[in-house]
Amino acid sequence: MKYKNAGEILPEELVRQLQNYVQGEYVYIPKTTENRQKWGANTNHKREMILRNERIFEKYLEGEGIDEIAEMFHLSQRSIRRIIGEQKKSDEKNNELIKSLIESNWNKSGQVQHIYTTAWQMETEETEVKGYVLKEYTQLVELTRNLELLKQLEENNVPVAKVIRSVDEKEYIESNDKLYVLCSKLKGSNIVDTAACGDEWFYNMGKTIANLHTAFRKCQRHIECWHNSLLGEMKSWIREKLEHDNWNIISKNEYEDALTELELGYDKLPVQLIHRDVHLGNFLFDHNQFSGYLDFDLSQINIRIFDICYFLLGLLLEDTYKIDEDKWFRIAGCVVSGYNDVEKLHVIEREKICCVMKCIEILFAAWFIGEGDYEQAEAAARVFKFVREHEQEVKWKII
């Protein structure tokens, strides 16, 4: 089911009449009886329900409460419990297989808990470690790149997980066409009440991102990195996905304006190895103090302000700990200031932050369109429009 702007497809008089009943919300208009399909005929609907249920279970794995998840997805707590229960049934058998895999290949024993789609945690009775995390991969190239990056970061005293060798002294093992790496569990949690965090905390987060970039530059001299370009993506697959969707979620004019703005001076933006997935789920905190970095699966050579922009956008999308708009504008200034005190930002980088944020949300809209997840694509479009409408407020804080 796709979103359409009523102002673009309905007569002005009819829109005014509808506004007497509802404004600024989605309205479902059912098909006439003769045009209705049988239940299940719409495969997009089935796909969206599967994706929604997977996201619900991921939120549960991340530690969110039933009431918070129900509010996020606009469902009853009873429905959320039912969905989680169904997901758990298929998960329990898999956890036993993972437990056996760890015991036989690493000689570690304990309770196994699924913590992410491709990650499991094992709690042990060992006193010298906090536990272990098993990560699943499907691509050997991605795995070996990550292993090398972890080793380089560890050598540069960056707080990252330590790879545990198997009983056969291997850095990873293969099982049922999947690749697995076991790492020590870092101290801390990635659940933070950002709504309660002050300016200093966000200033320090800017420094934390900059410190990682400093270490990344040292690492990229010694490892083979994946090169990517936000501009290149905008001109290729992103455009193709939006065109295929007939520009329903992001209009052609919105896309063209963002692309033109990004192209102007793009070649002057500093490029280096970045994390590429900088959100709070990939940082650990112990008593609200930073304690470690996680998940380098998407690390690549790209424009460095991508990470700052991605982090700020993630705060807007935080489901549990809502941040009001005025605070978010102030946070943007704090994060950029903290980053700049470690890694000096060029003038053009500050000028392009809003542009890059808009392009990142266009990227997400296109990606979710490709996945058939129109609900998330529309959410990305809403954030895109929010940034576009409030560029001046953001620029006042960061320039």
mmCIF file of C-alpha atoms in Angstrom:
data_model
loop_
_atom_site.group_PDB
_atom_site.id
_atom_site.type_symbol
_atom_site.label_atom_id
_atom_site.label_comp_id
_atom_site.label_asym_id
_atom_site.label_seq_id
_atom_site.Cartn_x
_atom_site.Cartn_y
_atom_site.Cartn_z
ATOM 1 C CA MET A 1 0.000 0.000 0.000
ATOM 2 C CA LYS A 2 1.616 3.223 -1.157
ATOM 3 C CA TYR A 3 1.304 6.755 0.202
ATOM 4 C CA LYS A 4 -0.139 9.417 -2.116
ATOM 5 C CA ASN A 5 -0.476 13.133 -1.406
ATOM 6 C CA ALA A 6 -4.204 13.980 -1.564
ATOM 7 C CA GLY A 7 -3.347 17.499 -2.764
ATOM 8 C CA GLU A 8 -1.735 16.038 -5.879
ATOM 9 C CA ILE A 9 -4.527 13.635 -6.950
ATOM 10 C CA LEU A 10 -7.833 15.031 -5.613
ATOM 11 C CA PRO A 11 -9.765 18.183 -6.573
ATOM 12 C CA GLU A 12 -9.026 21.160 -4.300
ATOM 13 C CA GLU A 13 -12.674 21.384 -3.181
ATOM 14 C CA LEU A 14 -12.686 17.717 -2.120
ATOM 15 C CA VAL A 15 -9.418 18.158 -0.201
ATOM 16 C CA ARG A 16 -10.939 21.084 1.731
ATOM 17 C CA GLN A 17 -13.952 18.940 2.624
ATOM 18 C CA LEU A 18 -11.710 16.111 3.846
ATOM 19 C CA GLN A 19 -9.737 18.576 5.992
ATOM 20 C CA ASN A 20 -12.878 19.135 8.048
ATOM 21 C CA TYR A 21 -12.460 15.558 9.274
ATOM 22 C CA VAL A 22 -8.710 14.845 9.244
ATOM 23 C CA GLN A 23 -5.449 16.765 8.575
ATOM 24 C CA GLY A 24 -1.800 15.672 8.386
ATOM 25 C CA GLU A 25 -2.612 11.950 8.818
ATOM 26 C CA TYR A 26 -2.837 8.843 6.606
ATOM 27 C CA VAL A 27 -6.325 7.803 5.518
ATOM 28 C CA TYR A 28 -7.042 4.395 3.984
ATOM 29 C CA ILE A 29 -9.581 4.516 1.134
ATOM 30 C CA PRO A 30 -10.967 0.972 0.577
ATOM 31 C CA LYS A 31 -11.517 -0.469 -2.871
ATOM 32 C CA THR A 32 -15.025 -0.903 -4.236
ATOM 33 C CA THR A 33 -16.467 -4.391 -3.799
ATOM 34 C CA GLU A 34 -15.891 -5.380 -7.422
ATOM 35 C CA ASN A 35 -12.210 -4.360 -7.213
ATOM 36 C CA ARG A 36 -11.348 -6.070 -3.946
ATOM 37 C CA GLN A 37 -8.816 -8.886 -4.044
ATOM 38 C CA LYS A 38 -9.056 -12.062 -2.058
ATOM 39 C CA TRP A 39 -7.131 -12.137 1.237
ATOM 40 C CA GLY A 40 -3.510 -12.920 0.539
ATOM 41 C CA ALA A 41 -3.587 -11.843 -3.090
ATOM 42 C CA ASN A 42 -1.602 -8.721 -2.274
ATOM 43 C CA THR A 43 1.886 -10.113 -1.762
ATOM 44 C CA ASN A 44 3.181 -6.639 -0.856
ATOM 45 C CA HIS A 45 0.914 -6.675 2.195
ATOM 46 C CA LYS A 46 2.264 -10.074 3.239
ATOM 47 C CA ARG A 47 5.813 -8.850 2.777
ATOM 48 C CA GLU A 48 5.162 -5.727 4.841
ATOM 49 C CA MET A 49 3.672 -7.807 7.687
ATOM 50 C CA ILE A 50 6.702 -10.119 7.714
ATOM 51 C CA LEU A 51 9.072 -7.153 7.817
ATOM 52 C CA ARG A 52 7.025 -5.455 10.526
ATOM 53 C CA ASN A 53 7.040 -8.588 12.703
ATOM 54 C CA GLU A 54 10.804 -8.950 12.242
ATOM 55 C CA ARG A 55 11.317 -5.334 13.357
ATOM 56 C CA ILE A 56 9.088 -5.921 16.386
ATOM 57 C CA PHE A 57 11.175 -8.943 17.405
ATOM 58 C CA GLU A 58 14.415 -7.024 16.861
ATOM 59 C CA LYS A 59 13.168 -4.285 19.199
ATOM 60 C CA TYR A 60 12.353 -6.968 21.753
ATOM 61 C CA LEU A 61 15.848 -8.479 21.378
ATOM 62 C CA GLU A 62 17.358 -5.020 21.877
ATOM 63 C CA GLY A 63 15.657 -4.803 25.275
ATOM 64 C CA GLU A 64 12.616 -2.625 24.549
ATOM 65 C CA GLY A 65 9.539 -3.210 26.730
ATOM 66 C CA ILE A 66 6.209 -4.531 25.433
ATOM 67 C CA ASP A 67 4.400 -1.244 26.100
ATOM 68 C CA GLU A 68 7.100 0.796 24.289
ATOM 69 C CA ILE A 69 7.022 -1.559 21.266
ATOM 70 C CA ALA A 70 3.215 -1.416 21.177
ATOM 71 C CA GLU A 71 3.375 2.378 21.051
ATOM 72 C CA MET A 72 6.042 2.358 18.323
ATOM 73 C CA PHE A 73 4.021 0.092 16.014
ATOM 74 C CA HIS A 74 0.531 1.324 17.016
ATOM 75 C CA LEU A 75 -0.589 -2.149 18.099
ATOM 76 C CA SER A 76 -2.092 -3.500 21.304
ATOM 77 C CA GLN A 77 0.218 -5.066 23.887
ATOM 78 C CA ARG A 78 -1.657 -8.329 23.338
ATOM 79 C CA SER A 79 -0.790 -8.262 19.611
ATOM 80 C CA ILE A 80 2.862 -7.522 20.381
ATOM 81 C CA ARG A 81 3.050 -10.442 22.823
ATOM 82 C CA ARG A 82 1.497 -12.748 20.224
ATOM 83 C CA ILE A 83 3.973 -11.693 17.504
ATOM 84 C CA ILE A 84 6.952 -12.046 19.855
ATOM 85 C CA GLY A 85 5.689 -15.442 21.018
ATOM 86 C CA GLU A 86 5.475 -16.693 17.434
ATOM 87 C CA GLN A 87 8.977 -15.433 16.667
ATOM 88 C CA LYS A 88 10.329 -17.022 19.855
ATOM 89 C CA LYS A 89 9.088 -20.483 18.901
ATOM 90 C CA SER A 90 11.271 -20.597 15.802
ATOM 91 C CA ASP A 91 14.089 -18.880 17.713
ATOM 92 C CA GLU A 92 14.381 -21.398 20.574
ATOM 93 C CA LYS A 93 15.415 -24.291 18.346
ATOM 94 C CA ASN A 94 18.000 -22.115 16.596
ATOM 95 C CA ASN A 95 19.464 -21.000 19.951
ATOM 96 C CA GLU A 96 20.140 -24.637 20.842
ATOM 97 C CA LEU A 97 21.977 -25.120 17.553
ATOM 98 C CA ILE A 98 24.061 -21.990 18.220
ATOM 99 C CA LYS A 99 24.868 -23.204 21.738
ATOM 100 C CA SER A 100 26.082 -26.543 20.357
ATOM 101 C CA LEU A 101 28.130 -24.709 17.698
ATOM 102 C CA ILE A 102 29.961 -22.629 20.321
ATOM 103 C CA GLU A 103 30.562 -25.599 22.631
ATOM 104 C CA SER A 104 32.013 -27.800 19.897
ATOM 105 C CA ASN A 105 34.171 -25.166 18.189
ATOM 106 C CA TRP A 106 35.274 -22.898 21.041
ATOM 107 C CA ASN A 107 34.802 -25.130 24.079
ATOM 108 C CA LYS A 108 32.676 -22.467 25.800
ATOM 109 C CA SER A 109 29.450 -23.261 27.619
ATOM 110 C CA GLY A 110 26.595 -21.207 28.993
ATOM 111 C CA GLN A 111 23.165 -19.815 28.219
ATOM 112 C CA VAL A 112 22.643 -18.496 24.686
ATOM 113 C CA GLN A 113 20.445 -15.502 23.905
ATOM 114 C CA HIS A 114 19.576 -14.133 20.472
ATOM 115 C CA ILE A 115 20.443 -10.404 20.627
ATOM 116 C CA TYR A 116 20.237 -9.378 16.965
ATOM 117 C CA THR A 117 19.279 -10.903 13.621
ATOM 118 C CA THR A 118 22.815 -12.228 13.063
ATOM 119 C CA ALA A 119 24.231 -12.201 16.599
ATOM 120 C CA TRP A 120 23.940 -14.301 19.760
ATOM 121 C CA GLN A 121 25.240 -13.726 23.259
ATOM 122 C CA MET A 122 26.525 -16.443 25.567
ATOM 123 C CA GLU A 123 26.663 -15.807 29.298
ATOM 124 C CA THR A 124 29.246 -17.963 31.073
ATOM 125 C CA GLU A 125 30.426 -18.527 34.629
ATOM 126 C CA GLU A 126 33.939 -17.404 33.745
ATOM 127 C CA THR A 127 35.043 -14.546 36.002
ATOM 128 C CA GLU A 128 37.643 -13.030 33.664
ATOM 129 C CA VAL A 129 35.166 -12.219 30.858
ATOM 130 C CA LYS A 130 31.717 -10.646 30.632
ATOM 131 C CA GLY A 131 30.589 -13.285 28.155
ATOM 132 C CA TYR A 132 30.842 -13.864 24.423
ATOM 133 C CA VAL A 133 29.094 -12.716 21.252
ATOM 134 C CA LEU A 134 28.800 -14.915 18.163
ATOM 135 C CA LYS A 135 28.380 -13.099 14.860
ATOM 136 C CA GLU A 136 27.094 -14.735 11.680
ATOM 137 C CA TYR A 137 28.304 -13.829 8.172
ATOM 138 C CA THR A 138 27.473 -15.000 4.669
ATOM 139 C CA GLN A 139 30.309 -13.300 2.738
ATOM 140 C CA LEU A 140 33.946 -14.280 3.328
ATOM 141 C CA VAL A 141 35.240 -10.978 1.899
ATOM 142 C CA GLU A 142 33.189 -8.982 4.400
ATOM 143 C CA LEU A 143 34.246 -11.240 7.265
ATOM 144 C CA THR A 144 37.990 -11.120 6.562
ATOM 145 C CA ARG A 145 37.873 -7.335 6.127
ATOM 146 C CA ASN A 146 36.152 -6.966 9.497
ATOM 147 C CA LEU A 147 38.618 -9.280 11.230
ATOM 148 C CA GLU A 148 41.546 -7.260 9.951
ATOM 149 C CA LEU A 149 39.901 -4.001 10.953
ATOM 150 C CA LEU A 150 39.215 -5.264 14.484
ATOM 151 C CA LYS A 151 42.859 -6.278 14.865
ATOM 152 C CA GLN A 152 44.090 -2.908 13.608
ATOM 153 C CA LEU A 153 41.742 -1.003 15.934
ATOM 154 C CA GLU A 154 42.794 -3.120 18.894
ATOM 155 C CA GLU A 155 46.465 -2.413 18.125
ATOM 156 C CA ASN A 156 45.597 1.308 18.208
ATOM 157 C CA ASN A 157 44.028 0.911 21.686
ATOM 158 C CA VAL A 158 40.481 1.434 20.435
ATOM 159 C CA PRO A 159 37.865 -0.304 22.638
ATOM 160 C CA VAL A 160 36.530 -3.038 20.354
ATOM 161 C CA ALA A 161 35.643 -6.705 20.812
ATOM 162 C CA LYS A 162 38.540 -9.190 20.862
ATOM 163 C CA VAL A 163 38.305 -12.150 18.457
ATOM 164 C CA ILE A 164 38.423 -15.557 20.193
ATOM 165 C CA ARG A 165 40.198 -18.302 18.265
ATOM 166 C CA SER A 166 38.526 -21.693 17.959
ATOM 167 C CA VAL A 167 39.922 -24.920 19.466
ATOM 168 C CA ASP A 168 41.590 -25.402 16.067
ATOM 169 C CA GLU A 169 43.175 -21.931 16.340
ATOM 170 C CA LYS A 170 40.934 -20.524 13.614
ATOM 171 C CA GLU A 171 39.605 -16.949 13.641
ATOM 172 C CA TYR A 172 36.282 -18.135 12.238
ATOM 173 C CA ILE A 173 34.478 -21.392 11.509
ATOM 174 C CA GLU A 174 32.119 -22.472 8.740
ATOM 175 C CA SER A 175 28.862 -24.331 9.330
ATOM 176 C CA ASN A 176 25.915 -24.932 6.981
ATOM 177 C CA ASP A 177 27.188 -22.380 4.443
ATOM 178 C CA LYS A 178 27.449 -19.703 7.143
ATOM 179 C CA LEU A 179 30.565 -18.196 8.699
ATOM 180 C CA TYR A 180 30.851 -17.525 12.436
ATOM 181 C CA VAL A 181 33.172 -15.402 14.570
ATOM 182 C CA LEU A 182 33.247 -15.464 18.374
ATOM 183 C CA CYS A 183 34.311 -12.325 20.229
ATOM 184 C CA SER A 184 34.607 -11.309 23.844
ATOM 185 C CA LYS A 185 31.683 -9.270 25.118
ATOM 186 C CA LEU A 186 32.506 -5.647 25.873
ATOM 187 C CA LYS A 187 31.494 -3.928 29.081
ATOM 188 C CA GLY A 188 28.353 -1.798 28.960
ATOM 189 C CA SER A 189 24.981 -1.498 27.213
ATOM 190 C CA ASN A 190 23.738 0.328 24.125
ATOM 191 C CA ILE A 191 20.467 1.462 25.720
ATOM 192 C CA VAL A 192 20.692 5.149 26.639
ATOM 193 C CA ASP A 193 17.950 7.554 27.683
ATOM 194 C CA THR A 194 18.951 10.258 25.224
ATOM 195 C CA ALA A 195 16.044 12.464 26.278
ATOM 196 C CA ALA A 196 17.712 12.779 29.697
ATOM 197 C CA CYS A 197 21.223 13.432 28.329
ATOM 198 C CA GLY A 198 22.563 16.980 28.492
ATOM 199 C CA ASP A 199 24.594 19.042 26.050
ATOM 200 C CA GLU A 200 27.919 17.803 27.448
ATOM 201 C CA TRP A 201 26.978 14.175 26.782
ATOM 202 C CA PHE A 202 26.254 14.928 23.119
ATOM 203 C CA TYR A 203 29.406 17.049 22.854
ATOM 204 C CA ASN A 204 31.353 13.991 24.059
ATOM 205 C CA MET A 205 29.572 11.823 21.488
ATOM 206 C CA GLY A 206 30.904 14.139 18.792
ATOM 207 C CA LYS A 207 34.393 13.590 20.207
ATOM 208 C CA THR A 208 33.787 9.815 20.316
ATOM 209 C CA ILE A 209 32.936 9.742 16.601
ATOM 210 C CA ALA A 210 35.981 11.895 15.812
ATOM 211 C CA ASN A 211 38.281 9.639 17.876
ATOM 212 C CA LEU A 212 37.105 6.657 15.847
ATOM 213 C CA HIS A 213 37.836 8.540 12.617
ATOM 214 C CA THR A 214 41.334 9.351 13.870
ATOM 215 C CA ALA A 215 41.971 5.646 14.496
ATOM 216 C CA PHE A 216 40.376 4.700 11.167
ATOM 217 C CA ARG A 217 42.864 6.819 9.239
ATOM 218 C CA LYS A 218 45.713 4.884 10.816
ATOM 219 C CA CYS A 219 43.997 1.566 10.040
ATOM 220 C CA GLN A 220 43.262 2.281 6.385
ATOM 221 C CA ARG A 221 46.991 2.411 5.623
ATOM 222 C CA HIS A 222 47.286 -1.287 6.474
ATOM 223 C CA ILE A 223 44.054 -2.892 5.280
ATOM 224 C CA GLU A 224 42.099 -3.228 2.059
ATOM 225 C CA CYS A 225 39.042 -0.972 2.327
ATOM 226 C CA TRP A 226 35.764 -0.871 0.462
ATOM 227 C CA HIS A 227 35.450 2.400 -1.495
ATOM 228 C CA ASN A 228 32.006 3.935 -1.843
ATOM 229 C CA SER A 229 30.481 7.292 -2.763
ATOM 230 C CA LEU A 230 27.208 8.815 -1.582
ATOM 231 C CA LEU A 231 27.117 10.854 -4.799
ATOM 232 C CA GLY A 232 27.657 7.703 -6.863
ATOM 233 C CA GLU A 233 24.818 5.944 -5.055
ATOM 234 C CA MET A 234 22.508 8.909 -5.592
ATOM 235 C CA LYS A 235 23.191 8.795 -9.332
ATOM 236 C CA SER A 236 22.776 5.026 -9.698
ATOM 237 C CA TRP A 237 20.658 2.590 -7.700
ATOM 238 C CA ILE A 238 18.891 5.252 -5.607
ATOM 239 C CA ARG A 239 17.575 6.984 -8.727
ATOM 240 C CA GLU A 240 16.572 3.621 -10.241
ATOM 241 C CA LYS A 241 14.534 2.632 -7.167
ATOM 242 C CA LEU A 242 12.766 5.992 -6.993
ATOM 243 C CA GLU A 243 11.993 5.909 -10.725
ATOM 244 C CA HIS A 244 10.678 2.354 -10.435
ATOM 245 C CA ASP A 245 8.336 3.631 -7.700
ATOM 246 C CA ASN A 246 7.183 6.411 -10.046
ATOM 247 C CA TRP A 247 8.522 9.030 -7.613
ATOM 248 C CA ASN A 248 5.623 8.364 -5.226
ATOM 249 C CA ILE A 249 7.542 8.691 -1.947
ATOM 250 C CA ILE A 250 10.320 11.093 -2.946
ATOM 251 C CA SER A 251 9.319 13.332 -5.842
ATOM 252 C CA LYS A 252 11.580 13.786 -8.845
ATOM 253 C CA ASN A 253 12.007 17.484 -8.048
ATOM 254 C CA GLU A 254 13.004 16.702 -4.435
ATOM 255 C CA TYR A 255 15.553 14.162 -5.661
ATOM 256 C CA GLU A 256 16.973 16.454 -8.364
ATOM 257 C CA ASP A 257 17.312 19.385 -5.941
ATOM 258 C CA ALA A 258 19.183 17.244 -3.388
ATOM 259 C CA LEU A 259 21.437 15.729 -6.065
ATOM 260 C CA THR A 260 22.337 19.133 -7.520
ATOM 261 C CA GLU A 261 23.153 20.460 -4.054
ATOM 262 C CA LEU A 262 25.292 17.395 -3.248
ATOM 263 C CA GLU A 263 27.214 17.580 -6.552
ATOM 264 C CA LEU A 264 28.253 21.182 -5.925
ATOM 265 C CA GLY A 265 31.563 20.918 -4.081
ATOM 266 C CA TYR A 266 31.308 17.178 -3.388
ATOM 267 C CA ASP A 267 34.876 16.631 -4.592
ATOM 268 C CA LYS A 268 36.123 19.008 -1.856
ATOM 269 C CA LEU A 269 34.641 16.951 1.008
ATOM 270 C CA PRO A 270 37.322 14.980 2.934
ATOM 271 C CA VAL A 271 37.147 11.241 2.305
ATOM 272 C CA GLN A 272 38.410 8.469 4.594
ATOM 273 C CA LEU A 273 37.475 5.173 6.248
ATOM 274 C CA ILE A 274 34.203 5.676 8.167
ATOM 275 C CA HIS A 275 31.938 3.451 10.260
ATOM 276 C CA ARG A 276 28.886 4.055 8.014
ATOM 277 C CA ASP A 277 26.398 2.742 10.629
ATOM 278 C CA VAL A 278 26.807 5.243 13.459
ATOM 279 C CA HIS A 279 23.748 4.913 15.678
ATOM 280 C CA LEU A 280 23.450 4.368 19.415
ATOM 281 C CA GLY A 281 22.972 0.621 18.952
ATOM 282 C CA ASN A 282 26.609 0.429 17.822
ATOM 283 C CA PHE A 283 28.066 2.235 20.855
ATOM 284 C CA LEU A 284 28.333 0.824 24.367
ATOM 285 C CA PHE A 285 27.970 2.844 27.554
ATOM 286 C CA ASP A 286 28.817 1.935 31.135
ATOM 287 C CA HIS A 287 26.966 4.168 33.607
ATOM 288 C CA ASN A 288 26.269 6.533 30.701
ATOM 289 C CA GLN A 289 29.983 6.780 29.827
ATOM 290 C CA PHE A 290 31.228 5.501 26.456
ATOM 291 C CA SER A 291 32.876 2.065 26.746
ATOM 292 C CA GLY A 292 33.192 0.558 23.259
ATOM 293 C CA TYR A 293 32.439 0.508 19.511
ATOM 294 C CA LEU A 294 30.446 -2.241 17.764
ATOM 295 C CA ASP A 295 29.674 -3.586 14.288
ATOM 296 C CA PHE A 296 31.995 -2.591 11.461
ATOM 297 C CA ASP A 297 30.130 -4.557 8.769
ATOM 298 C CA LEU A 298 29.478 -1.453 6.646
ATOM 299 C CA SER A 299 32.796 0.340 7.219
ATOM 300 C CA GLN A 300 34.020 1.909 3.989
ATOM 301 C CA ILE A 301 35.920 4.779 2.398
ATOM 302 C CA ASN A 302 33.407 7.608 2.013
ATOM 303 C CA ILE A 303 32.900 11.266 2.946
ATOM 304 C CA ARG A 304 33.645 11.567 6.672
ATOM 305 C CA ILE A 305 30.664 13.807 7.553
ATOM 306 C CA PHE A 306 28.420 10.867 6.600
ATOM 307 C CA ASP A 307 28.942 9.445 10.118
ATOM 308 C CA ILE A 308 28.039 12.711 11.873
ATOM 309 C CA CYS A 309 24.899 13.115 9.745
ATOM 310 C CA TYR A 310 23.850 9.494 10.230
ATOM 311 C CA PHE A 311 24.181 9.799 14.004
ATOM 312 C CA LEU A 312 22.084 12.979 14.164
ATOM 313 C CA LEU A 313 19.362 11.463 11.979
ATOM 314 C CA GLY A 314 19.242 8.397 14.229
ATOM 315 C CA LEU A 315 18.386 10.617 17.195
ATOM 316 C CA LEU A 316 15.367 11.939 15.297
ATOM 317 C CA LEU A 317 14.166 8.365 14.763
ATOM 318 C CA GLU A 318 14.725 7.215 18.354
ATOM 319 C CA ASP A 319 11.475 5.456 19.220
ATOM 320 C CA THR A 320 11.597 5.170 22.996
ATOM 321 C CA TYR A 321 13.382 8.319 24.133
ATOM 322 C CA LYS A 322 11.751 11.138 22.219
ATOM 323 C CA ILE A 323 13.799 14.300 21.648
ATOM 324 C CA ASP A 324 11.888 17.491 20.896
ATOM 325 C CA GLU A 325 12.813 19.548 17.840
ATOM 326 C CA ASP A 326 14.391 22.472 19.688
ATOM 327 C CA LYS A 327 16.628 20.127 21.668
ATOM 328 C CA TRP A 328 17.624 18.276 18.497
ATOM 329 C CA PHE A 329 18.807 21.508 16.863
ATOM 330 C CA ARG A 330 20.918 22.221 19.952
ATOM 331 C CA ILE A 331 22.226 18.621 19.974
ATOM 332 C CA ALA A 332 23.372 19.038 16.352
ATOM 333 C CA GLY A 333 25.524 21.974 17.449
ATOM 334 C CA CYS A 334 26.939 20.022 20.415
ATOM 335 C CA VAL A 335 27.868 16.954 18.336
ATOM 336 C CA VAL A 336 29.498 19.026 15.577
ATOM 337 C CA SER A 337 31.378 21.105 18.176
ATOM 338 C CA GLY A 338 32.671 17.983 19.944
ATOM 339 C CA TYR A 339 33.788 16.433 16.669
ATOM 340 C CA ASN A 340 35.478 19.650 15.554
ATOM 341 C CA ASP A 341 37.513 19.877 18.778
ATOM 342 C CA VAL A 342 39.175 16.562 17.841
ATOM 343 C CA GLU A 343 39.057 16.587 14.034
ATOM 344 C CA LYS A 344 38.794 20.034 12.458
ATOM 345 C CA LEU A 345 35.873 20.265 10.063
ATOM 346 C CA HIS A 346 36.294 22.155 6.801
ATOM 347 C CA VAL A 347 33.926 25.047 6.114
ATOM 348 C CA ILE A 348 32.352 23.141 3.213
ATOM 349 C CA GLU A 349 31.694 20.144 5.503
ATOM 350 C CA ARG A 350 29.653 22.304 7.867
ATOM 351 C CA GLU A 351 27.807 23.781 4.895
ATOM 352 C CA LYS A 352 26.991 20.323 3.494
ATOM 353 C CA ILE A 353 25.732 18.646 6.673
ATOM 354 C CA CYS A 354 22.053 19.364 5.965
ATOM 355 C CA CYS A 355 22.481 18.330 2.332
ATOM 356 C CA VAL A 356 24.108 15.025 3.288
ATOM 357 C CA MET A 357 21.371 14.345 5.867
ATOM 358 C CA LYS A 358 18.733 14.844 3.180
ATOM 359 C CA CYS A 359 20.555 12.497 0.800
ATOM 360 C CA ILE A 360 20.907 9.827 3.492
ATOM 361 C CA GLU A 361 17.136 9.837 4.033
ATOM 362 C CA ILE A 362 16.573 9.648 0.273
ATOM 363 C CA LEU A 363 18.943 6.666 0.300
ATOM 364 C CA PHE A 364 16.880 4.987 3.020
ATOM 365 C CA ALA A 365 13.618 5.703 1.222
ATOM 366 C CA ALA A 366 15.000 4.081 -1.942
ATOM 367 C CA TRP A 367 16.390 1.092 -0.054
ATOM 368 C CA PHE A 368 13.103 0.394 1.749
ATOM 369 C CA ILE A 369 11.212 0.748 -1.540
ATOM 370 C CA GLY A 370 13.471 -1.976 -2.915
ATOM 371 C CA GLU A 371 12.659 -4.128 0.129
ATOM 372 C CA GLY A 372 8.934 -3.571 -0.380
ATOM 373 C CA ASP A 373 8.715 -1.888 3.037
ATOM 374 C CA TYR A 374 6.717 1.248 2.201
ATOM 375 C CA GLU A 375 5.997 2.106 5.812
ATOM 376 C CA GLN A 376 9.711 2.595 6.518
ATOM 377 C CA ALA A 377 10.236 4.310 3.158
ATOM 378 C CA GLU A 378 7.563 6.852 4.081
ATOM 379 C CA ALA A 379 9.168 7.343 7.501
ATOM 380 C CA ALA A 380 12.465 8.178 5.775
ATOM 381 C CA ALA A 381 10.643 10.617 3.485
ATOM 382 C CA ARG A 382 9.140 12.372 6.509
ATOM 383 C CA VAL A 383 12.585 12.848 8.080
ATOM 384 C CA PHE A 384 13.890 14.114 4.720
ATOM 385 C CA LYS A 385 11.138 16.723 4.630
ATOM 386 C CA PHE A 386 11.740 17.695 8.258
ATOM 387 C CA VAL A 387 15.433 18.383 7.590
ATOM 388 C CA ARG A 388 14.620 20.277 4.402
ATOM 389 C CA GLU A 389 12.082 22.471 6.187
ATOM 390 C CA HIS A 390 14.414 23.229 9.130
ATOM 391 C CA GLU A 391 17.762 23.710 7.387
ATOM 392 C CA GLN A 392 18.149 27.248 8.665
ATOM 393 C CA GLU A 393 17.678 26.238 12.314
ATOM 394 C CA VAL A 394 20.290 23.493 11.942
ATOM 395 C CA LYS A 395 22.778 25.767 10.175
ATOM 396 C CA TRP A 396 22.495 28.383 12.902
ATOM 397 C CA LYS A 397 23.742 25.735 15.354
ATOM 398 C CA ILE A 398 26.550 24.164 13.319
ATOM 399 C CA ILE A 399 28.072 26.960 11.207
#
